[in-house]
GROMACS .gro file of C-alpha atoms in nm:
model
  146
    1MET     CA    1   0.306  -0.108   0.443
    2PRO     CA    2   0.172  -0.212   0.124
    3PHE     CA    3   0.268  -0.571   0.001
    4TRP     CA    4   0.331  -0.398  -0.305
    5ALA     CA    5   0.549  -0.131  -0.244
    6LYS     CA    6   0.918  -0.183  -0.412
    7ASP     CA    7   1.093  -0.078  -0.074
    8ILE     CA    8   1.049   0.016   0.299
    9SER     CA    9   1.076   0.360   0.255
   10ILE     CA   10   0.713   0.382   0.116
   11GLY     CA   11   0.572   0.285   0.449
   12SER     CA   12   0.747   0.554   0.658
   13ARG     CA   13   0.615   0.808   0.405
   14ARG     CA   14   0.245   0.665   0.434
   15THR     CA   15   0.001   0.922   0.595
   16ASN     CA   16  -0.316   0.658   0.598
   17VAL     CA   17  -0.216   0.456   0.928
   18ASN     CA   18  -0.597   0.434   0.960
   19ALA     CA   19  -0.844   0.247   0.631
   20ARG     CA   20  -1.160   0.446   0.650
   21MET     CA   21  -1.461   0.241   0.607
   22GLU     CA   22  -1.559   0.433   0.356
   23THR     CA   23  -1.308   0.401   0.106
   24VAL     CA   24  -1.140   0.072   0.236
   25THR     CA   25  -1.260  -0.131  -0.060
   26SER     CA   26  -1.156   0.130  -0.300
   27LYS     CA   27  -0.813   0.231  -0.174
   28PRO     CA   28  -0.535   0.039  -0.362
   29ALA     CA   29  -0.303   0.053  -0.048
   30PHE     CA   30  -0.623  -0.191   0.124
   31ARG     CA   31  -0.791  -0.364  -0.145
   32THR     CA   32  -0.621  -0.679  -0.115
   33ALA     CA   33  -0.600  -0.681   0.263
   34LEU     CA   34  -0.919  -0.637   0.278
   35LYS     CA   35  -0.997  -0.928   0.059
   36GLN     CA   36  -0.718  -1.162   0.190
   37ARG     CA   37  -0.576  -1.031   0.516
   38ARG     CA   38  -0.845  -0.927   0.765
   39CYS     CA   39  -0.760  -0.930   1.156
   40PRO     CA   40  -0.950  -0.900   1.471
   41ILE     CA   41  -0.738  -0.610   1.673
   42PRO     CA   42  -0.810  -0.698   2.034
   43ALA     CA   43  -0.835  -0.410   2.315
   44ASN     CA   44  -1.060  -0.266   2.605
   45GLY     CA   45  -1.114   0.076   2.492
   46PHE     CA   46  -0.947   0.389   2.298
   47TYR     CA   47  -0.859   0.703   2.365
   48GLU     CA   48  -0.918   1.031   2.150
   49TRP     CA   49  -0.784   1.396   2.262
   50LEU     CA   50  -0.983   1.688   2.235
   51GLY     CA   51  -0.790   2.037   2.227
   52LYS     CA   52  -0.805   2.269   2.498
   53PRO     CA   53  -0.642   2.621   2.659
   54GLY     CA   54  -0.355   2.473   2.793
   55GLY     CA   55  -0.321   2.116   2.603
   56LYS     CA   56  -0.480   1.827   2.529
   57GLN     CA   57  -0.721   1.647   2.740
   58PRO     CA   58  -0.782   1.220   2.673
   59TYR     CA   59  -1.129   1.078   2.634
   60TYR     CA   60  -1.144   0.686   2.736
   61PHE     CA   61  -1.429   0.534   2.520
   62HIS     CA   62  -1.525   0.145   2.589
   63LEU     CA   63  -1.815  -0.055   2.614
   64PRO     CA   64  -2.041  -0.017   2.880
   65SER     CA   65  -1.999  -0.355   2.997
   66SER     CA   66  -1.637  -0.314   3.022
   67GLU     CA   67  -1.527  -0.627   2.847
   68PRO     CA   68  -1.281  -0.660   2.575
   69PHE     CA   69  -1.387  -0.629   2.248
   70ALA     CA   70  -1.179  -0.613   1.900
   71PHE     CA   71  -1.150  -0.332   1.608
   72ALA     CA   72  -1.181  -0.447   1.222
   73GLY     CA   73  -0.837  -0.476   1.121
   74LEU     CA   74  -0.588  -0.531   0.805
   75TYR     CA   75  -0.248  -0.639   0.820
   76GLU     CA   76   0.052  -0.685   0.537
   77ILE     CA   77   0.380  -0.895   0.550
   78TRP     CA   78   0.644  -0.719   0.341
   79GLU     CA   79   0.933  -0.895   0.218
   80ASP     CA   80   1.251  -0.658   0.108
   81LYS     CA   81   1.389  -0.849  -0.174
   82VAL     CA   82   1.675  -0.716  -0.147
   83ALA     CA   83   1.754  -0.746   0.233
   84ALA     CA   84   1.938  -1.024   0.403
   85PRO     CA   85   1.749  -1.332   0.496
   86GLU     CA   86   1.748  -1.305   0.865
   87ALA     CA   87   1.622  -0.926   0.834
   88GLY     CA   88   1.310  -1.126   0.835
   89PRO     CA   89   0.994  -0.972   0.697
   90TYR     CA   90   0.837  -0.640   0.777
   91LYS     CA   91   0.507  -0.675   0.979
   92SER     CA   92   0.214  -0.387   0.979
   93CYS     CA   93  -0.172  -0.315   1.016
   94THR     CA   94  -0.403  -0.077   1.041
   95ILE     CA   95  -0.745  -0.026   1.193
   96ILE     CA   96  -1.041   0.053   0.974
   97THR     CA   97  -1.266   0.378   1.137
   98MET     CA   98  -1.591   0.500   1.093
   99GLU     CA   99  -1.792   0.779   1.151
  100ALA     CA  100  -1.776   0.896   1.505
  101SER     CA  101  -2.083   0.779   1.718
  102ASP     CA  102  -2.284   1.054   1.902
  103SER     CA  103  -2.103   0.950   2.249
  104VAL     CA  104  -1.780   1.012   2.054
  105TRP     CA  105  -1.891   1.258   1.857
  106ASP     CA  106  -1.823   1.581   2.098
  107VAL     CA  107  -1.435   1.469   2.092
  108HIS     CA  108  -1.352   1.346   1.743
  109ASN     CA  109  -1.552   1.269   1.441
  110ARG     CA  110  -1.417   0.952   1.371
  111MET     CA  111  -1.365   0.600   1.563
  112PRO     CA  112  -1.236   0.258   1.546
  113LEU     CA  113  -1.464   0.029   1.389
  114ILE     CA  114  -1.534  -0.221   1.674
  115LEU     CA  115  -1.688  -0.533   1.564
  116LYS     CA  116  -1.989  -0.725   1.710
  117SER     CA  117  -1.854  -1.019   1.878
  118GLU     CA  118  -2.108  -1.232   1.679
  119ALA     CA  119  -1.946  -1.132   1.321
  120TYR     CA  120  -1.550  -1.258   1.449
  121GLU     CA  121  -1.593  -1.580   1.236
  122SER     CA  122  -1.763  -1.355   0.937
  123TRP     CA  123  -1.491  -1.093   0.953
  124LEU     CA  124  -1.221  -1.404   0.915
  125ASP     CA  125  -1.382  -1.622   0.694
  126PRO     CA  126  -1.092  -1.652   0.396
  127ASN     CA  127  -1.372  -1.733   0.168
  128LYS     CA  128  -1.514  -1.357   0.197
  129THR     CA  129  -1.353  -1.171  -0.043
  130GLU     CA  130  -1.603  -1.002  -0.230
  131PRO     CA  131  -1.552  -0.606  -0.132
  132ALA     CA  132  -1.949  -0.553  -0.183
  133LYS     CA  133  -2.007  -0.874   0.069
  134ILE     CA  134  -1.736  -0.747   0.305
  135GLU     CA  135  -1.834  -0.407   0.332
  136GLU     CA  136  -2.188  -0.477   0.389
  137LEU     CA  137  -2.067  -0.693   0.684
  138LEU     CA  138  -1.881  -0.360   0.778
  139HIS     CA  139  -2.229  -0.158   0.829
  140THR     CA  140  -2.395  -0.399   0.940
  141THR     CA  141  -2.162  -0.564   1.215
  142CYS     CA  142  -1.982  -0.300   1.381
  143VAL     CA  143  -2.085  -0.112   1.725
  144LYS     CA  144  -2.281   0.194   1.686
  145GLU     CA  145  -2.248   0.303   2.010
  146LEU     CA  146  -2.041   0.278   2.312
   0.00000   0.00000   0.00000
């Protein structure tokens, strides 16, 4: 749900659940969050589904070490100007995705962007607001192979 939405129906119509690394700096829905509201989204793996005759087959991907990690995420907090104060804010998040690594490619052409642990502090640095620097961070500090 972008912060600039006039009402909650904007969020329910949005089809961009994930933010593509290649366009996250230019899409209006993500530009401000990329500068001001970055977050880690903890996980220990993720599923991708492959269509097969008779249904879909789930594939579980994780780091070779099986240790937890963090996806690069963005979040929004949206205030409904006409709702009662007790309704509270609407909170949402998105995961940044990238082209799939070789190990994922046969199942799906995209995958969540996994931050290297040494990048967590930089990802959360509120002083990093220049889109080109954030984009460089995404390209250089992501896990490229599972």
